[in-house]
Coordinates of C-alpha atoms and ligand atoms in Angstrom, one line a residue:
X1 CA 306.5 246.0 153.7
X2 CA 304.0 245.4 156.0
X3 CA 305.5 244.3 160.1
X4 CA 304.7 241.5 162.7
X5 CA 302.4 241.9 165.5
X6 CA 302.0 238.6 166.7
X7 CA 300.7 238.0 163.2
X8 CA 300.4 234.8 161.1
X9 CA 300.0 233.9 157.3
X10 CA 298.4 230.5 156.1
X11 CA 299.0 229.7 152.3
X12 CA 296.5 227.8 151.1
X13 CA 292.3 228.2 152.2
X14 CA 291.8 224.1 151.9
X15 CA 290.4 222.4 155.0
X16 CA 293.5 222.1 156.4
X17 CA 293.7 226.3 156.1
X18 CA 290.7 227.4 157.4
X19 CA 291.6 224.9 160.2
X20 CA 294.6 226.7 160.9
X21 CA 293.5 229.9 160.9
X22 CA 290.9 229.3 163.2
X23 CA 292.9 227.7 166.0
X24 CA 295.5 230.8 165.6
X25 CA 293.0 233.7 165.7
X26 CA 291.6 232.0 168.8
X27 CA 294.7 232.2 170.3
X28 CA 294.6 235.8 169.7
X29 CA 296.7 236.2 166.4
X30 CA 296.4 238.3 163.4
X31 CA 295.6 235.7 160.8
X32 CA 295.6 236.8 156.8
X33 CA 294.6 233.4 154.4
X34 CA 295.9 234.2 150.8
X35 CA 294.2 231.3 148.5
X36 CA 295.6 231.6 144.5
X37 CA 292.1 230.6 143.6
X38 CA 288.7 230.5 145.3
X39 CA 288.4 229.1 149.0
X40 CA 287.6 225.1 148.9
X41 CA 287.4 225.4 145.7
X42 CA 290.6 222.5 145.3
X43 CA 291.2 218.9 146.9
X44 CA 288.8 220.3 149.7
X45 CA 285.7 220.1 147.1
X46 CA 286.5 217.2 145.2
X47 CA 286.3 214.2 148.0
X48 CA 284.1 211.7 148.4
X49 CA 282.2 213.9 151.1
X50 CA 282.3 211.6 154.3
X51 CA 283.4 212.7 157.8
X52 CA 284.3 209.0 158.7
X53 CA 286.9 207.0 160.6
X54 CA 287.7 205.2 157.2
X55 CA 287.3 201.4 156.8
X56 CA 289.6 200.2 154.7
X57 CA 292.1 201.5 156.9
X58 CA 291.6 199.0 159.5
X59 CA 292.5 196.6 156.8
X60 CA 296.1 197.6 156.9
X61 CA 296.1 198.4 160.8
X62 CA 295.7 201.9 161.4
X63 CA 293.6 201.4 164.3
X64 CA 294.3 204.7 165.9
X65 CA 294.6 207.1 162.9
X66 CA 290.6 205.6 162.6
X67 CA 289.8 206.2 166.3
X68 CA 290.6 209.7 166.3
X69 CA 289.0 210.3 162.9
X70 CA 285.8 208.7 164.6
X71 CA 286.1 211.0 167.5
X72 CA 286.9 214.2 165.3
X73 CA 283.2 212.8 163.1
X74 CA 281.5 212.9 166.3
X75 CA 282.6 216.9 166.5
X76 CA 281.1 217.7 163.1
X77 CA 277.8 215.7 163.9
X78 CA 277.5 218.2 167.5
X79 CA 278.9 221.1 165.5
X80 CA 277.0 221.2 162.3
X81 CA 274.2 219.1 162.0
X82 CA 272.1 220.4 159.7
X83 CA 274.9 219.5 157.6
X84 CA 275.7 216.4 157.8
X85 CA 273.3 213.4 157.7
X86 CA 273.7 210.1 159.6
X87 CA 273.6 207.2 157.5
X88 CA 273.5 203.2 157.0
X89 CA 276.7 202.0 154.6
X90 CA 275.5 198.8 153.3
X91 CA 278.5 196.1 152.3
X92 CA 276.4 193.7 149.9
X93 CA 278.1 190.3 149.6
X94 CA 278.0 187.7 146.9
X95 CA 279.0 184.3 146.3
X96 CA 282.4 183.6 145.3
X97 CA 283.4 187.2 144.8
X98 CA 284.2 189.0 147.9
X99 CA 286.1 189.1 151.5
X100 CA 284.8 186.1 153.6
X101 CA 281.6 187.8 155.4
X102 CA 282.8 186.7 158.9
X103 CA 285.6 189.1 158.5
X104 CA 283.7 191.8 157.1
X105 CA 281.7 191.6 159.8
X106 CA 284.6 191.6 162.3
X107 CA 285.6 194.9 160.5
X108 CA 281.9 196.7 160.8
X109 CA 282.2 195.8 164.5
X110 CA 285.4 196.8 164.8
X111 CA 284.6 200.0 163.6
X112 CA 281.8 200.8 166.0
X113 CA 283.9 199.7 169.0
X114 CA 286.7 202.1 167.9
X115 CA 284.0 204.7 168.1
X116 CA 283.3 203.8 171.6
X117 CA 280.8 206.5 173.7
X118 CA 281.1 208.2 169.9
X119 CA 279.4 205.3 167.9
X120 CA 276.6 206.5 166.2
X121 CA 274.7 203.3 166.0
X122 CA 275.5 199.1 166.0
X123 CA 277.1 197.9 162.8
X124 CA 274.7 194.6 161.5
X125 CA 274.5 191.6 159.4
X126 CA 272.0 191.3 157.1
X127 CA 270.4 188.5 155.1
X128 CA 269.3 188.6 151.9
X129 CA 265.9 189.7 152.0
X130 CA 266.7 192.2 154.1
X131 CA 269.3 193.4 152.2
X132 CA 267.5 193.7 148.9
X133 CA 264.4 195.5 151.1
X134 CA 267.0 198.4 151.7
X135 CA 268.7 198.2 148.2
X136 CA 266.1 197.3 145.9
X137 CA 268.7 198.2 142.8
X138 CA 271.1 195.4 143.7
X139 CA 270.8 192.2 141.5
X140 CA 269.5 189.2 143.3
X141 CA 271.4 186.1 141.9
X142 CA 274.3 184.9 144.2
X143 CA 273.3 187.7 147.3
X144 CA 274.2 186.4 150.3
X145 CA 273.6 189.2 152.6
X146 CA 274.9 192.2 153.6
X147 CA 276.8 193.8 156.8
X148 CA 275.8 197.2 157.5
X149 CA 277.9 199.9 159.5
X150 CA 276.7 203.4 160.1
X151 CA 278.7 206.8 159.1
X152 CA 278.8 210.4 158.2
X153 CA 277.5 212.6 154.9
X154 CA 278.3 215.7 154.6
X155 CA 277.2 219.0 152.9
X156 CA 281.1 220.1 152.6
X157 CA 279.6 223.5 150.4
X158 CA 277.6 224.4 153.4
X159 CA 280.1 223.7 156.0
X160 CA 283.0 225.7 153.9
X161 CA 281.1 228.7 153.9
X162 CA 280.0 228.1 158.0
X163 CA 283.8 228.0 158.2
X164 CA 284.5 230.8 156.4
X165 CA 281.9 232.9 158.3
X166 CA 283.1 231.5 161.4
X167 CA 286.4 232.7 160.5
X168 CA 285.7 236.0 159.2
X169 CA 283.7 236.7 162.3
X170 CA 286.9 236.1 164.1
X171 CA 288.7 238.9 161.9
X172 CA 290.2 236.3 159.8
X173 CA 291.7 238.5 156.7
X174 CA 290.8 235.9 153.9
X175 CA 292.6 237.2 150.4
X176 CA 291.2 235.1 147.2
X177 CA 293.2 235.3 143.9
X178 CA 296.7 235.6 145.4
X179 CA 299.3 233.2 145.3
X180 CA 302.4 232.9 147.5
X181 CA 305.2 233.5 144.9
X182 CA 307.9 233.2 147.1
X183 CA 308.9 232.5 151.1
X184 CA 311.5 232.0 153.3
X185 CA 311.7 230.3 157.0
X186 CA 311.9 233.7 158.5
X187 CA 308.2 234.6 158.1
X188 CA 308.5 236.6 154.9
X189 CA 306.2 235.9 151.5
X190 CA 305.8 237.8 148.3
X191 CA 303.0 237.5 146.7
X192 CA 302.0 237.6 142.8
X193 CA 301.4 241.2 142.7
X194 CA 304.7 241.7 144.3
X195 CA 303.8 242.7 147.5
X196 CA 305.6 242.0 150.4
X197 CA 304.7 241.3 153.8
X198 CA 306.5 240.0 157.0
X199 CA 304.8 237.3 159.6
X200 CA 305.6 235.7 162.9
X201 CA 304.4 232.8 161.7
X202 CA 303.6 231.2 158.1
X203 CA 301.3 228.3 157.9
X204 CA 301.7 226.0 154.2
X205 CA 298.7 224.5 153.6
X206 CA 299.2 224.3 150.2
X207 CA 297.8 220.6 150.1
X208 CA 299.1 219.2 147.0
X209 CA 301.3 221.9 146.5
X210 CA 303.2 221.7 149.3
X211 CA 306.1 220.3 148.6
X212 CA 306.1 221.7 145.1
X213 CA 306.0 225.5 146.7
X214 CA 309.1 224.4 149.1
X215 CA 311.4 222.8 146.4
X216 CA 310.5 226.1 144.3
X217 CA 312.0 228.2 146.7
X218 CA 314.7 226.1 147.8
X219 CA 313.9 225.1 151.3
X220 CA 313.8 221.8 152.8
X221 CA 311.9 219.2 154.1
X222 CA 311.7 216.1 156.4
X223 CA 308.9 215.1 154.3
X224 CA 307.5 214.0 151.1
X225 CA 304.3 213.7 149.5
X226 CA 303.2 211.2 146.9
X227 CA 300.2 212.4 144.8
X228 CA 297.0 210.5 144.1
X229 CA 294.2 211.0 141.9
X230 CA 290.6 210.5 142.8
X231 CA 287.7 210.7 140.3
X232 CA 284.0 210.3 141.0
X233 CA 281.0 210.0 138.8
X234 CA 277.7 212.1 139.6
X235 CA 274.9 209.6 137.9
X236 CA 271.1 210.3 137.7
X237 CA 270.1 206.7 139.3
X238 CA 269.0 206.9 142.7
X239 CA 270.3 204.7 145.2
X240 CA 268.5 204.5 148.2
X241 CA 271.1 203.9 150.4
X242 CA 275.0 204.5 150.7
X243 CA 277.0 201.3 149.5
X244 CA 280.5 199.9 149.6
X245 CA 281.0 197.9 146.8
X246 CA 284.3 195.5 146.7
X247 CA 286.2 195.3 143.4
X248 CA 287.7 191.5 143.2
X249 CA 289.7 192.6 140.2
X250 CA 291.7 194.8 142.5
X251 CA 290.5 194.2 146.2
X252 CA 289.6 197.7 146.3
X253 CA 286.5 199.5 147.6
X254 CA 284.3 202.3 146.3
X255 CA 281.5 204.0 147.2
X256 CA 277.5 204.6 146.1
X257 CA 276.3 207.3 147.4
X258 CA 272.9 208.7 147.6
X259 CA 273.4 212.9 146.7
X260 CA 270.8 215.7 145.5
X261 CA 271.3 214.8 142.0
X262 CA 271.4 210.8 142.2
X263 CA 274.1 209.7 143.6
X264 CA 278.4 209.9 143.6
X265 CA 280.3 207.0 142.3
X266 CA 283.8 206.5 143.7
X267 CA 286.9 207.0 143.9
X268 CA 289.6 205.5 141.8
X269 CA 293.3 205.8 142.7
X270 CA 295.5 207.0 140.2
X271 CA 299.1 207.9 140.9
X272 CA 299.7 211.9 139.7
X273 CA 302.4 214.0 138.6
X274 CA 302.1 217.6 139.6
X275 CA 302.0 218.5 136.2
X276 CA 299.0 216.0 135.4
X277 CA 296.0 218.1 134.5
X278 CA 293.1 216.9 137.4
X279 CA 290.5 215.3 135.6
X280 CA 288.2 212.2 135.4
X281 CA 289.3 210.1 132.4
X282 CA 287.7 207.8 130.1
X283 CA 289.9 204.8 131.7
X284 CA 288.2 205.8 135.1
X285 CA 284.8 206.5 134.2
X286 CA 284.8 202.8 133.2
X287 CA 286.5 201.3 135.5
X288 CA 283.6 203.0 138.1
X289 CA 281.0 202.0 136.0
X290 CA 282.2 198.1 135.2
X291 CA 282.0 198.3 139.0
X292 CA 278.6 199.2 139.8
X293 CA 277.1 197.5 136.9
X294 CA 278.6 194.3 138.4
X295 CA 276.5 194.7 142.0
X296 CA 273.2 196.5 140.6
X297 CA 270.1 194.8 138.6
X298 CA 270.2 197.4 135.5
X299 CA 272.9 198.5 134.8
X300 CA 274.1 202.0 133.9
X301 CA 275.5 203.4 130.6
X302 CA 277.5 206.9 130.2
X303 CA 274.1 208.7 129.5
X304 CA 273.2 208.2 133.1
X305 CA 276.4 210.2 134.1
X306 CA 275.7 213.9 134.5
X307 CA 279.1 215.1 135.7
X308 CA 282.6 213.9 137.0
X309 CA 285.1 215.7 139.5
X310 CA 288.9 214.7 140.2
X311 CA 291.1 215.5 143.4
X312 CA 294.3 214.9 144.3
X313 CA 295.1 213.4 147.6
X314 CA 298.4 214.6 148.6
X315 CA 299.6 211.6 150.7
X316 CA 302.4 211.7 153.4
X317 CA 305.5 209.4 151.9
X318 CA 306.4 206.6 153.7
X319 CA 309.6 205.2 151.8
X320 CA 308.7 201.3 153.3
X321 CA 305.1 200.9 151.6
X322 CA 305.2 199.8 148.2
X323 CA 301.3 200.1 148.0
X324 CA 299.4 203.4 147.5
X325 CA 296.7 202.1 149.2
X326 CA 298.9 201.0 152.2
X327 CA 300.2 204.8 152.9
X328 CA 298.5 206.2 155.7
X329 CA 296.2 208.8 155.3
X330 CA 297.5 210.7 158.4
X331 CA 299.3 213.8 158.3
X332 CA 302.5 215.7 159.2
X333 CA 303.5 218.6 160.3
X334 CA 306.9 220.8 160.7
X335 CA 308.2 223.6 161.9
X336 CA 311.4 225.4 159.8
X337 CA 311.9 228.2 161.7
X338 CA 309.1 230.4 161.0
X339 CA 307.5 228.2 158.8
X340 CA 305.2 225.8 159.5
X341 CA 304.3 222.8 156.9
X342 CA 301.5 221.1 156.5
X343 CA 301.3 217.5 154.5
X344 CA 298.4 215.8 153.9
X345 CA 295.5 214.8 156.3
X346 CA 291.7 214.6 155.5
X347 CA 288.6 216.8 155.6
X348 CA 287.4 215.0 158.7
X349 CA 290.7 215.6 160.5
X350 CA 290.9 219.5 159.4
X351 CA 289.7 221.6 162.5
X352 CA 291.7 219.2 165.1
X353 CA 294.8 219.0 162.8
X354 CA 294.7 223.0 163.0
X355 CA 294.2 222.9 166.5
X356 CA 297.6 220.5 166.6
X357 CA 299.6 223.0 164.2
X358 CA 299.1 225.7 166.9
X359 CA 299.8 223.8 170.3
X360 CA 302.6 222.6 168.7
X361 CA 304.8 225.4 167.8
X362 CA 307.9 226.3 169.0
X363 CA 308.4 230.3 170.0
X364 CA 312.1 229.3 170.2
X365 CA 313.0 228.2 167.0
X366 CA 312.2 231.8 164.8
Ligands
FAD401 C1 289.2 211.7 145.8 C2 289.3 212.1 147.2 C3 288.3 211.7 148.1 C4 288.4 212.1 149.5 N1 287.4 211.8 150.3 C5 287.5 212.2 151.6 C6 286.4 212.0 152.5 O1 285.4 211.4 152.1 N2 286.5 212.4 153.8 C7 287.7 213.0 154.2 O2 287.7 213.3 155.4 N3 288.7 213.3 153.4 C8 288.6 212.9 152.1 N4 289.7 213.2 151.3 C9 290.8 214.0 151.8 C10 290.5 215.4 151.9 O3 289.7 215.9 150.8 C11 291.9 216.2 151.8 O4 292.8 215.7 152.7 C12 291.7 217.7 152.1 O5 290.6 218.2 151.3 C13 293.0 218.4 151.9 O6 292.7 219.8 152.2 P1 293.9 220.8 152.1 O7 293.4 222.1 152.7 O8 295.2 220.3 152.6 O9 294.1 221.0 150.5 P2 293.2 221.9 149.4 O10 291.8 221.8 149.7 O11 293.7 221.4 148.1 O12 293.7 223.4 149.7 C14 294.9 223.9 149.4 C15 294.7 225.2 148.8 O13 296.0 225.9 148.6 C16 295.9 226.7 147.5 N5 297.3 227.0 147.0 C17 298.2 226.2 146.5 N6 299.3 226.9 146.2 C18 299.1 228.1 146.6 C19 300.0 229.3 146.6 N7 301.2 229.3 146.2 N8 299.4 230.5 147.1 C20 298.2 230.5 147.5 N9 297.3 229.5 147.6 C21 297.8 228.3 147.1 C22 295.1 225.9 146.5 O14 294.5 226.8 145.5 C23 294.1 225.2 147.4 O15 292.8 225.9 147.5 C24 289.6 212.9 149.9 C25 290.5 213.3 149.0 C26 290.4 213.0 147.6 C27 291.4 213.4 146.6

């Protein structure tokens, strides 16, 4: 068995890992990552690929959750620009079948003002001309306009392995291809080879897995974590710039967005048992599709689709909202003793959340 030397473990090498580890071994501790399967190769490569304050969350009131999201954007932009590209995120809106465009356009505002010195350009209204000038694939009949608000692409491939360098350069220890078998709150794991080691701290940032790796070795929680699938579609048509497109079937949004291939399609929301194999099904793929076809002049059959990819958002359970959509995206954390838990969160929130983890602990509790 291996000892402590002011030495930490994080399960887990998601966003939310890396994060971790990073904000530890610049506090000067030991940090070793064991990830069951590749690095980012989970949740962490499967989103819709925005660093973004979110939208639709100001539609149920999370006004600050999206102002610190805006700030933590800003970070990535100064951090990593070559990958991450600023964009133009067209609403369009049509007649009779969407939010009232006054209030969409209170929302794009609202947006940019929550950004405040980190805005990174004036959200707009558009008419129709002008509209169909930057989006020459949507249909013309019944276009009102558009409002416009500006966010954040990113190249999450090429920023896990800037991470990972970063992290490695900081004598991060990052094992691939071992899983945590088993833990306790006093800063022991074993892993799947049997070996045993012994930690002053022990990070889970399982993601997903979270609460399934605590209930499997018997320790509790103050939290709990719903699970949500999100599919996208990776089509060959070219769309020249991102779009949100609103669903009146179900109120929801989803995304267009312009990518090296064509562009990404999505995401649905699908609740998810832990036991559900994480994949894009036939149901999804059409709702998507039915979606797009609805906004764009030609419409797009499943030969256009060249590949699909599925996440899980492992959302923080809030007992009082009966809505998926209505649970907030933030995260929590806990500390058990040694143990320290991780639920939820988002890519954009990953370094600062880490960050968090570590100014938050508690020597006196292990
Ligand atoms: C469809 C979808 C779209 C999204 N879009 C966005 C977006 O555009 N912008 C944004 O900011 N956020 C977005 N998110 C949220 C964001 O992607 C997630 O919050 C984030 O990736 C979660 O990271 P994580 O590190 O917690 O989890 P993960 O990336 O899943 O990492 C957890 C890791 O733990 C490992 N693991 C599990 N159990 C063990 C074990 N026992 N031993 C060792 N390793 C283990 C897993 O293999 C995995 O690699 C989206 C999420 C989804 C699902």
């Amino acid at each position: 068995m291996e000892s402590k030397n002011n030495s930490v473990a994080i399960i887990g090498c998601g966003i939310n890992g890396i994060g971790t580890a990073l904000a530890f071994s610049e506090k000067g501790y030991q940090v070793k990552i064991f990830e069951k399967g590749r690095a980012f190769a989970e949740t962490s490569s499967k989103s819709s690929k925005l660093l973004h304050g979110g939208l639709r969350y100001l539609e149920n009131g999370h006004f600050s959750l999206v102002q610190e999201a805006l700030k933590e954007r800003a970070s990535w932009v100064q951090q990593v620009p070559n990958f991450t590209n600023i964009e133009r995120f067209y609403l369009p809106i049509y007649k009779g079948r969407s939010r009232n465009r006054f209030v969409l356009y209170a929302g794009v505002k609202l947006y940019e003002i929550l950004a405040g010195k980190h805005s990174l350009g004036k959200s707009k209204f558009h008419s129709a001309k002008d509209t169909l000038l930057n989006n020459p694939n949507l249909k013309k009949q019944d276009l009102l306009g558009s409002v416009s608000y500006v966010d954040v692409q990113m190249d999450d491939n090429q920023i896990a392995l800037w991470l990972l360098e970063k992290a490695k350069s900081q004598g991060v220890e990052i094992r691939e291809g071992v899983e945590v078998t088993s833990l306790d709150i006093n800063g022991n794991v074993v892993l799947n080879d049997d070996e045993h080691y012994s930690f002053d701290y022990v990070v889970n940032a399982t993601g997903p897995w979270a609460k399934k790796l605590l209930t499997a070795n018997r320790i509790e929680s103050n939290f709990d974590m719903s699970l949500v699938k999100g599919s996208h579609l990776i089509v060959s048509r070219l769309t020249k710039n991102p779009m949100v497109l609103q669903n009146n079937d179900d109120g929801r949004i989803i995304f267009m967005l312009p990518s090296a291939e064509g562009s990404i399609i999505g995401t649905t929301e699908i609740p998810q048992k832990s036991t559900d194999s994480i994949i894009c099904s036939e149901e999804e793929t059409n709702y998507l599709l039915d979606i797009v076809n609805s906004y764009i002049a030609e419409p797009i059959n499943h030969d256009a689709i060249i590949g699909s990819y599925s996440g899980v958002r492992p959302l923080v359970f809030n007992s009082y909202d009966s809505s998926v959509s209505k649970i907030s995206r933030d995260s929590a954390t806990e500390q058990v003793g040694s143990l320290i838990n991780i639920f939820g969160g988002k890519w954009t929130s990953g370094l600062s959340l880490g960050q968090k983890v570590v100014n938050s602990i508690k020597k006196d509790q292990i």
